[in-house]
């Protein structure tokens, strides 16, 4: 056995358990439930799931697949296309899987990311037959060092009947020591979670497991799939500026200092761009307490704009991986990776007073936000951690471009077609048009502000007409119920949300 | 000064500040913001608000009114009718005020009850000019002993520029010592909240205030308004049985013990009836960690079914007040009253693993819940604490009768007309028809279960037809968007949600 392997696989007993991915995959039976590592393309088990997909060529079977969040390496895509998934939770972000979900060919349970560990721990979900977890090292005692994400790996390892470890020799060994694994423990026997700052450490850097449960070790050599975010564009830069303007006003009002408050930002290009916008801001000594640490977080760390970042995974573009991974040990005192139950824990989010920034698919004039469904029925990715953060943070900010599809879709509608965040949980809405600070406002006040500050000019008149008609009917939250979804229905029928009588404005504004 | 007064008003300095309610009310100016004590008809400031209403006979003015929750003594009613409120938050439950809100004559901000203190502390809401707080005693140092509720009194006293105390000599003096006042402190400087059991005490039994801020003491002699709950009826008893059946299954599955988990139950007759149903159950040594302690909680304490109850207010029927208040000191080791920020705090709710039981106005087939709006536009009372609890509890249970208005309204609809609790936050739905355990289920699974177990037979076929049509269109959450609100629209137009083609079933089932 070569020295690189023995350096990372230190348990002599486990060295005897090295098997091929195919052999490990052969242990998985029809109807089983798998707990896979992996959070937003980072740290996913790569070899065994693909070997399992291979088996589907000659065999009919289905498994339940629980993960941290979305997987990379086309695993979600290939599993979905192979038709081997019965139920998938709590989050995915793959086009093929999305298609199968929306065709009803696989069941998808869309959960708050902090809730999965609770449900696994309390035996509410199916028992996990196999945990398949990527690691960068296994200690002499057989303890597991996770790789670029922690996700739900710790709880899967604890609760699974059997364990397969994918020891990834390509991932940076410097990840060892960067994790802080904390097990919340059973309901009714819990102490407070002692974390009082983003850089605190309350656990261990490895996951203790029952050695007997480890059935096999599979050696792998592939890096994570790079992130798919696109660089900031003109519109996302404008949105970042609006957000910064809002934060500046908070400082002026004495509610924040130049150090702001620990920042959470959702995945995706818009949130990444918004974080990126902080690079040139006057804010300093910033802290990040988030799920996914994307490219922008490393730029902010490199520029000393951010002094510390706590996350649950590191998800980088190809380019960024090349520069960050070789010098990863330089981030050791600036970075920690936690289980998603802790990165998204209401106790910590409320205590630290986070500023959370997440992306909306659409919002309505009263400040309700849809994060998951296109036109009310088709799943996009899932709610992810946005609900964990929005409900419990100090400032729940949602960002979205005001229009999509070249103006044929308004992201601000009379009534959103699926509600993931209610009016009670949305503090600030930001589009490229401006921001609306909704805190403390009654619904009609919110509507006026959102229409005025956030809507695209193309749709302002049409929305004002709706709102005025609704106001005549009265109520705390005025609506014309029979027209509430008319914008979505217009789009489905005519290809645009814009009604003919208002479309004269279009040429002028677009 | 008589000895009863000096016994309760121990500060010699403050004895000099006794004024009439009229004089105290005269200090309040147009445009001011008031922080009133009072939570669900308990412990409200009674005299000064009524004196303020009196002033409105000859004077035009408006104030913002922030409270704990709903007020008794017709204060919300009279203030609304006098037209002196500009903005009211975070909860109300009065018919006249509701009418004014829905007519757009006063602004109502419907907030999570645990969020108000955060927003006052962080200076997000208007600064509080006068805190008007009911107390049962004032110590020699001038510290305030609240009465039958804590609500937001502590934070109002801390942040207000001026304080008026209503010293209520009719409230039981035995309340002194029953409070546990804890101040969460500023964001960024917080320690964990040290509460790890329902009977823990982490604060003091009084609220420390800056003496100079106390402008006047008003003596009052009226008890709280009694609660308006109606006794359990046949249907609520059946609902309680379904809930108990569910809890029994949880015990069988090994997920709960006979001691269950700390119980939270919302206000109102249904929740009270459900708690009442536990009296004859086999569960034992129960604990309550809730907002309002209603009649049923005292029955459960008296029968030793519940060993300890933590709440934010005591709200009793007239009859129950007569039996409980004279012997209140007997409950001293079984009962504690906390600020609503702590009774509803996500940190504690998640740590203790609460079972939360709240009332829905309507639910949809996917398990989204409307707690606030009738037909999507008209405010009923407000979200109260239901969101604080549902999001963070171990088990978020919602109860509702399956039909209302003699069957003309189905409480289960295709798409709820206002969303307060999303599918992600609703674990179990209970009607008099049965219960649906939604945990871990994908939307289509949830829909089938809710239709089968929770819907009234009268509407099952009509909903099945909707659902089948929706399924043909596909999607994660199938809908026929143009018919999503058709049930509400039918009701508005014809007085019943039942469509003619399905109404033949009606005579058979009703």
GROMACS .gro file of N, CA and C in nm, chain A residues 58-167:
model
  330
   58UNK      N    1  -2.857  -0.347  -1.567
   58UNK     CA    2  -2.903  -0.487  -1.576
   58UNK      C    3  -3.004  -0.522  -1.469
   59UNK      N    4  -3.044  -0.426  -1.389
   59UNK     CA    5  -3.116  -0.462  -1.268
   59UNK      C    6  -3.221  -0.356  -1.237
   60UNK      N    7  -3.335  -0.399  -1.189
   60UNK     CA    8  -3.437  -0.304  -1.145
   60UNK      C    9  -3.435  -0.289  -0.994
   61UNK      N   10  -3.412  -0.170  -0.949
   61UNK     CA   11  -3.418  -0.146  -0.803
   61UNK      C   12  -3.438   0.002  -0.779
   62UNK      N   13  -3.483   0.032  -0.660
   62UNK     CA   14  -3.499   0.173  -0.621
   62UNK      C   15  -3.450   0.191  -0.478
   63UNK      N   16  -3.392   0.306  -0.453
   63UNK     CA   17  -3.346   0.340  -0.318
   63UNK      C   18  -3.393   0.481  -0.282
   64UNK      N   19  -3.398   0.507  -0.152
   64UNK     CA   20  -3.419   0.645  -0.107
   64UNK      C   21  -3.282   0.710  -0.091
   65UNK      N   22  -3.270   0.832  -0.133
   65UNK     CA   23  -3.141   0.901  -0.124
   65UNK      C   24  -3.154   1.029  -0.042
   66UNK      N   25  -3.091   1.028   0.075
   66UNK     CA   26  -3.085   1.148   0.160
   66UNK      C   27  -2.943   1.203   0.149
   67UNK      N   28  -2.932   1.333   0.145
   67UNK     CA   29  -2.799   1.396   0.132
   67UNK      C   30  -2.791   1.515   0.227
   68UNK      N   31  -2.679   1.589   0.212
   68UNK     CA   32  -2.672   1.720   0.275
   68UNK      C   33  -2.756   1.817   0.194
   69UNK      N   34  -2.714   1.835   0.068
   69UNK     CA   35  -2.791   1.920  -0.022
   69UNK      C   36  -2.772   1.865  -0.164
   70UNK      N   37  -2.746   1.952  -0.262
   70UNK     CA   38  -2.730   1.902  -0.399
   70UNK      C   39  -2.594   1.833  -0.416
   71UNK      N   40  -2.588   1.742  -0.512
   71UNK     CA   41  -2.465   1.667  -0.537
   71UNK      C   42  -2.400   1.715  -0.666
   72UNK      N   43  -2.269   1.691  -0.677
   72UNK     CA   44  -2.198   1.721  -0.801
   72UNK      C   45  -2.177   1.593  -0.879
   73UNK      N   46  -2.076   1.597  -0.966
   73UNK     CA   47  -2.034   1.479  -1.044
   73UNK      C   48  -2.150   1.416  -1.120
   74UNK      N   49  -2.250   1.494  -1.151
   74UNK     CA   50  -2.367   1.443  -1.224
   74UNK      C   51  -2.437   1.328  -1.154
   75UNK      N   52  -2.413   1.313  -1.026
   75UNK     CA   53  -2.471   1.197  -0.957
   75UNK      C   54  -2.623   1.207  -0.952
   76UNK      N   55  -2.675   1.326  -0.916
   76UNK     CA   56  -2.820   1.341  -0.913
   76UNK      C   57  -2.879   1.318  -1.052
   77UNK      N   58  -2.810   1.369  -1.151
   77UNK     CA   59  -2.854   1.352  -1.290
   77UNK      C   60  -2.858   1.204  -1.328
   78UNK      N   61  -2.749   1.136  -1.303
   78UNK     CA   62  -2.740   0.996  -1.348
   78UNK      C   63  -2.833   0.905  -1.269
   79UNK      N   64  -2.844   0.930  -1.138
   79UNK     CA   65  -2.936   0.849  -1.058
   79UNK      C   66  -3.079   0.871  -1.105
   80UNK      N   67  -3.112   0.997  -1.133
   80UNK     CA   68  -3.249   1.026  -1.178
   80UNK      C   69  -3.276   0.960  -1.312
   81UNK      N   70  -3.180   0.972  -1.404
   81UNK     CA   71  -3.201   0.916  -1.538
   81UNK      C   72  -3.206   0.763  -1.536
   82UNK      N   73  -3.131   0.704  -1.441
   82UNK     CA   74  -3.133   0.558  -1.429
   82UNK      C   75  -3.261   0.509  -1.362
   83UNK      N   76  -3.337   0.601  -1.307
   83UNK     CA   77  -3.465   0.563  -1.246
   83UNK      C   78  -3.450   0.482  -1.119
   84UNK      N   79  -3.342   0.503  -1.044
   84UNK     CA   80  -3.319   0.419  -0.925
   84UNK      C   81  -3.361   0.487  -0.795
   85UNK      N   82  -3.416   0.608  -0.804
   85UNK     CA   83  -3.453   0.677  -0.680
   85UNK      C   84  -3.603   0.669  -0.654
   86UNK      N   85  -3.637   0.625  -0.537
   86UNK     CA   86  -3.778   0.631  -0.494
   86UNK      C   87  -3.806   0.767  -0.434
   87UNK      N   88  -3.729   0.803  -0.332
   87UNK     CA   89  -3.748   0.935  -0.270
   87UNK      C   90  -3.613   1.003  -0.248
   88UNK      N   91  -3.612   1.132  -0.273
   88UNK     CA   92  -3.491   1.212  -0.260
   88UNK      C   93  -3.521   1.325  -0.165
   89UNK      N   94  -3.430   1.352  -0.072
   89UNK     CA   95  -3.440   1.472   0.012
   89UNK      C   96  -3.303   1.515   0.056
   90UNK      N   97  -3.278   1.640   0.104
   90UNK     CA   98  -3.372   1.750   0.119
   90UNK      C   99  -3.359   1.857   0.010
   91UNK      N  100  -3.267   1.843  -0.086
   91UNK     CA  101  -3.239   1.951  -0.182
   91UNK      C  102  -3.167   1.891  -0.301
   92UNK      N  103  -3.196   1.944  -0.420
   92UNK     CA  104  -3.123   1.904  -0.541
   92UNK      C  105  -3.118   2.024  -0.632
   93UNK      N  106  -3.033   2.019  -0.731
   93UNK     CA  107  -3.023   2.133  -0.822
   93UNK      C  108  -2.983   2.087  -0.962
   94UNK      N  109  -3.038   1.972  -1.001
   94UNK     CA  110  -2.998   1.916  -1.129
   94UNK      C  111  -3.116   1.915  -1.227
   95UNK      N  112  -3.088   1.952  -1.352
   95UNK     CA  113  -3.195   1.967  -1.451
   95UNK      C  114  -3.268   1.835  -1.478
   96UNK      N  115  -3.193   1.726  -1.489
   96UNK     CA  116  -3.258   1.597  -1.518
   96UNK      C  117  -3.341   1.550  -1.400
   97UNK      N  118  -3.285   1.566  -1.281
   97UNK     CA  119  -3.359   1.524  -1.163
   97UNK      C  120  -3.486   1.608  -1.146
   98UNK      N  121  -3.470   1.737  -1.169
   98UNK     CA  122  -3.584   1.830  -1.162
   98UNK      C  123  -3.696   1.783  -1.257
   99UNK      N  124  -3.654   1.743  -1.376
   99UNK     CA  125  -3.752   1.697  -1.476
   99UNK      C  126  -3.826   1.574  -1.424
  100UNK      N  127  -3.752   1.479  -1.371
  100UNK     CA  128  -3.815   1.356  -1.319
  100UNK      C  129  -3.907   1.388  -1.201
  101UNK      N  130  -3.864   1.478  -1.117
  101UNK     CA  131  -3.948   1.518  -1.004
  101UNK      C  132  -4.079   1.575  -1.055
  102UNK      N  133  -4.069   1.664  -1.152
  102UNK     CA  134  -4.188   1.733  -1.201
  102UNK      C  135  -4.276   1.644  -1.288
  103UNK      N  136  -4.217   1.535  -1.337
  103UNK     CA  137  -4.298   1.436  -1.410
  103UNK      C  138  -4.358   1.334  -1.314
  104UNK      N  139  -4.327   1.348  -1.186
  104UNK     CA  140  -4.383   1.255  -1.088
  104UNK      C  141  -4.314   1.120  -1.087
  105UNK      N  142  -4.195   1.112  -1.145
  105UNK     CA  143  -4.127   0.982  -1.150
  105UNK      C  144  -4.040   0.955  -1.029
  106UNK      N  145  -4.010   1.059  -0.954
  106UNK     CA  146  -3.946   1.034  -0.825
  106UNK      C  147  -4.002   1.132  -0.724
  107UNK      N  148  -4.008   1.086  -0.601
  107UNK     CA  149  -4.064   1.170  -0.495
  107UNK      C  150  -3.954   1.258  -0.436
  108UNK      N  151  -3.987   1.383  -0.414
  108UNK     CA  152  -3.889   1.476  -0.359
  108UNK      C  153  -3.950   1.544  -0.238
  109UNK      N  154  -3.884   1.531  -0.125
  109UNK     CA  155  -3.930   1.599  -0.004
  109UNK      C  156  -3.839   1.717   0.021
  110UNK      N  157  -3.901   1.833   0.013
  110UNK     CA  158  -3.829   1.960   0.015
  110UNK      C  159  -3.826   2.011   0.159
  111UNK      N  160  -3.712   1.997   0.225
  111UNK     CA  161  -3.706   2.026   0.369
  111UNK      C  162  -3.609   2.138   0.403
  112UNK      N  163  -3.640   2.208   0.513
  112UNK     CA  164  -3.540   2.296   0.572
  112UNK      C  165  -3.413   2.215   0.598
  113UNK      N  166  -3.299   2.267   0.558
  113UNK     CA  167  -3.176   2.188   0.572
  113UNK      C  168  -3.140   2.156   0.716
  114UNK      N  169  -3.180   2.242   0.809
  114UNK     CA  170  -3.145   2.213   0.949
  114UNK      C  171  -3.236   2.107   1.009
  115UNK      N  172  -3.343   2.071   0.938
  115UNK     CA  173  -3.439   1.976   0.996
  115UNK      C  174  -3.404   1.829   0.969
  116UNK      N  175  -3.321   1.805   0.869
  116UNK     CA  176  -3.296   1.666   0.830
  116UNK      C  177  -3.232   1.587   0.944
  117UNK      N  178  -3.128   1.646   1.005
  117UNK     CA  179  -3.059   1.574   1.113
  117UNK      C  180  -3.156   1.543   1.227
  118UNK      N  181  -3.243   1.639   1.258
  118UNK     CA  182  -3.342   1.616   1.366
  118UNK      C  183  -3.430   1.496   1.331
  119UNK      N  184  -3.473   1.490   1.206
  119UNK     CA  185  -3.567   1.384   1.167
  119UNK      C  186  -3.497   1.248   1.158
  120UNK      N  187  -3.370   1.250   1.120
  120UNK     CA  188  -3.295   1.125   1.118
  120UNK      C  189  -3.268   1.079   1.262
  121UNK      N  190  -3.228   1.172   1.345
  121UNK     CA  191  -3.197   1.139   1.485
  121UNK      C  192  -3.319   1.084   1.558
  122UNK      N  193  -3.436   1.143   1.528
  122UNK     CA  194  -3.560   1.102   1.598
  122UNK      C  195  -3.629   0.985   1.531
  123UNK      N  196  -3.566   0.923   1.433
  123UNK     CA  197  -3.626   0.808   1.365
  123UNK      C  198  -3.760   0.840   1.300
  124UNK      N  199  -3.774   0.962   1.252
  124UNK     CA  200  -3.897   0.998   1.181
  124UNK      C  201  -3.886   0.953   1.035
  125UNK      N  202  -3.770   0.969   0.977
  125UNK     CA  203  -3.749   0.924   0.839
  125UNK      C  204  -3.714   0.775   0.840
  126UNK      N  205  -3.708   0.717   0.721
  126UNK     CA  206  -3.666   0.576   0.713
  126UNK      C  207  -3.528   0.557   0.774
  127UNK      N  208  -3.505   0.445   0.839
  127UNK     CA  209  -3.371   0.417   0.891
  127UNK      C  210  -3.270   0.412   0.776
  128UNK      N  211  -3.150   0.458   0.802
  128UNK     CA  212  -3.049   0.462   0.695
  128UNK      C  213  -2.972   0.331   0.693
  129UNK      N  214  -2.981   0.261   0.580
  129UNK     CA  215  -2.913   0.132   0.569
  129UNK      C  216  -2.764   0.150   0.542
  130UNK      N  217  -2.733   0.238   0.452
  130UNK     CA  218  -2.592   0.266   0.423
  130UNK      C  219  -2.564   0.416   0.425
  131UNK      N  220  -2.468   0.457   0.505
  131UNK     CA  221  -2.411   0.591   0.490
  131UNK      C  222  -2.292   0.577   0.396
  132UNK      N  223  -2.288   0.661   0.293
  132UNK     CA  224  -2.176   0.659   0.198
  132UNK      C  225  -2.115   0.799   0.200
  133UNK      N  226  -1.998   0.806   0.261
  133UNK     CA  227  -1.946   0.936   0.303
  133UNK      C  228  -1.804   0.956   0.249
  134UNK      N  229  -1.783   1.070   0.187
  134UNK     CA  230  -1.647   1.103   0.143
  134UNK      C  231  -1.565   1.156   0.261
  135UNK      N  232  -1.438   1.111   0.267
  135UNK     CA  233  -1.347   1.156   0.373
  135UNK      C  234  -1.213   1.190   0.311
  136UNK      N  235  -1.137   1.275   0.380
  136UNK     CA  236  -0.999   1.298   0.335
  136UNK      C  237  -0.901   1.217   0.418
  137UNK      N  238  -0.946   1.169   0.532
  137UNK     CA  239  -0.858   1.085   0.613
  137UNK      C  240  -0.942   1.002   0.710
  138UNK      N  241  -0.881   0.891   0.754
  138UNK     CA  242  -0.942   0.810   0.860
  138UNK      C  243  -0.831   0.789   0.964
  139UNK      N  244  -0.862   0.821   1.089
  139UNK     CA  245  -0.757   0.817   1.192
  139UNK      C  246  -0.726   0.673   1.233
  140UNK      N  247  -0.624   0.658   1.317
  140UNK     CA  248  -0.587   0.525   1.365
  140UNK      C  249  -0.703   0.458   1.436
  141UNK      N  250  -0.785   0.539   1.503
  141UNK     CA  251  -0.900   0.483   1.575
  141UNK      C  252  -1.019   0.458   1.482
  142UNK      N  253  -1.005   0.497   1.357
  142UNK     CA  254  -1.115   0.478   1.263
  142UNK      C  255  -1.212   0.594   1.257
  143UNK      N  256  -1.173   0.705   1.316
  143UNK     CA  257  -1.259   0.823   1.308
  143UNK      C  258  -1.246   0.888   1.169
  144UNK      N  259  -1.356   0.950   1.129
  144UNK     CA  260  -1.365   1.000   0.992
  144UNK      C  261  -1.338   1.150   0.986
  145UNK      N  262  -1.250   1.190   0.895
  145UNK     CA  263  -1.229   1.332   0.867
  145UNK      C  264  -1.304   1.364   0.736
  146UNK      N  265  -1.411   1.443   0.744
  146UNK     CA  266  -1.488   1.473   0.623
  146UNK      C  267  -1.404   1.552   0.522
  147UNK      N  268  -1.459   1.573   0.404
  147UNK     CA  269  -1.381   1.648   0.305
  147UNK      C  270  -1.435   1.791   0.293
  148UNK      N  271  -1.471   1.834   0.172
  148UNK     CA  272  -1.507   1.975   0.150
  148UNK      C  273  -1.647   2.014   0.200
  149UNK      N  274  -1.721   1.917   0.252
  149UNK     CA  275  -1.848   1.954   0.316
  149UNK      C  276  -1.871   1.865   0.437
  150UNK      N  277  -1.950   1.913   0.528
  150UNK     CA  278  -1.991   1.828   0.640
  150UNK      C  279  -2.136   1.783   0.617
  151UNK      N  280  -2.222   1.876   0.583
  151UNK     CA  281  -2.360   1.841   0.553
  151UNK      C  282  -2.423   1.760   0.664
  152UNK      N  283  -2.486   1.649   0.627
  152UNK     CA  284  -2.547   1.560   0.727
  152UNK      C  285  -2.459   1.438   0.754
  153UNK      N  286  -2.331   1.445   0.715
  153UNK     CA  287  -2.247   1.326   0.726
  153UNK      C  288  -2.239   1.272   0.868
  154UNK      N  289  -2.227   1.360   0.966
  154UNK     CA  290  -2.208   1.313   1.104
  154UNK      C  291  -2.330   1.234   1.152
  155UNK      N  292  -2.448   1.286   1.125
  155UNK     CA  293  -2.569   1.216   1.173
  155UNK      C  294  -2.592   1.089   1.092
  156UNK      N  295  -2.558   1.091   0.962
  156UNK     CA  296  -2.570   0.968   0.883
  156UNK      C  297  -2.476   0.861   0.939
  157UNK      N  298  -2.352   0.900   0.968
  157UNK     CA  299  -2.255   0.803   1.022
  157UNK      C  300  -2.302   0.748   1.156
  158UNK      N  301  -2.362   0.834   1.236
  158UNK     CA  302  -2.408   0.791   1.367
  158UNK      C  303  -2.524   0.694   1.358
  159UNK      N  304  -2.618   0.723   1.268
  159UNK     CA  305  -2.744   0.648   1.269
  159UNK      C  306  -2.747   0.532   1.168
  160UNK      N  307  -2.658   0.532   1.070
  160UNK     CA  308  -2.666   0.429   0.966
  160UNK      C  309  -2.633   0.292   1.023
  161UNK      N  310  -2.691   0.189   0.963
  161UNK     CA  311  -2.656   0.054   1.005
  161UNK      C  312  -2.520   0.014   0.949
  162UNK      N  313  -2.493   0.058   0.827
  162UNK     CA  314  -2.365   0.026   0.763
  162UNK      C  315  -2.302   0.152   0.704
  163UNK      N  316  -2.170   0.147   0.697
  163UNK     CA  317  -2.098   0.265   0.648
  163UNK      C  318  -2.002   0.224   0.535
  164UNK      N  319  -2.003   0.303   0.428
  164UNK     CA  320  -1.900   0.293   0.326
  164UNK      C  321  -1.829   0.428   0.320
  165UNK      N  322  -1.697   0.425   0.330
  165UNK     CA  323  -1.622   0.550   0.322
  165UNK      C  324  -1.553   0.560   0.186
  166UNK      N  325  -1.573   0.672   0.121
  166UNK     CA  326  -1.493   0.701   0.001
  166UNK      C  327  -1.378   0.791   0.044
  167UNK      N  328  -1.259   0.731   0.049
  167UNK     CA  329  -1.142   0.809   0.089
  167UNK      C  330  -1.087   0.878  -0.036
   0.00000   0.00000   0.00000
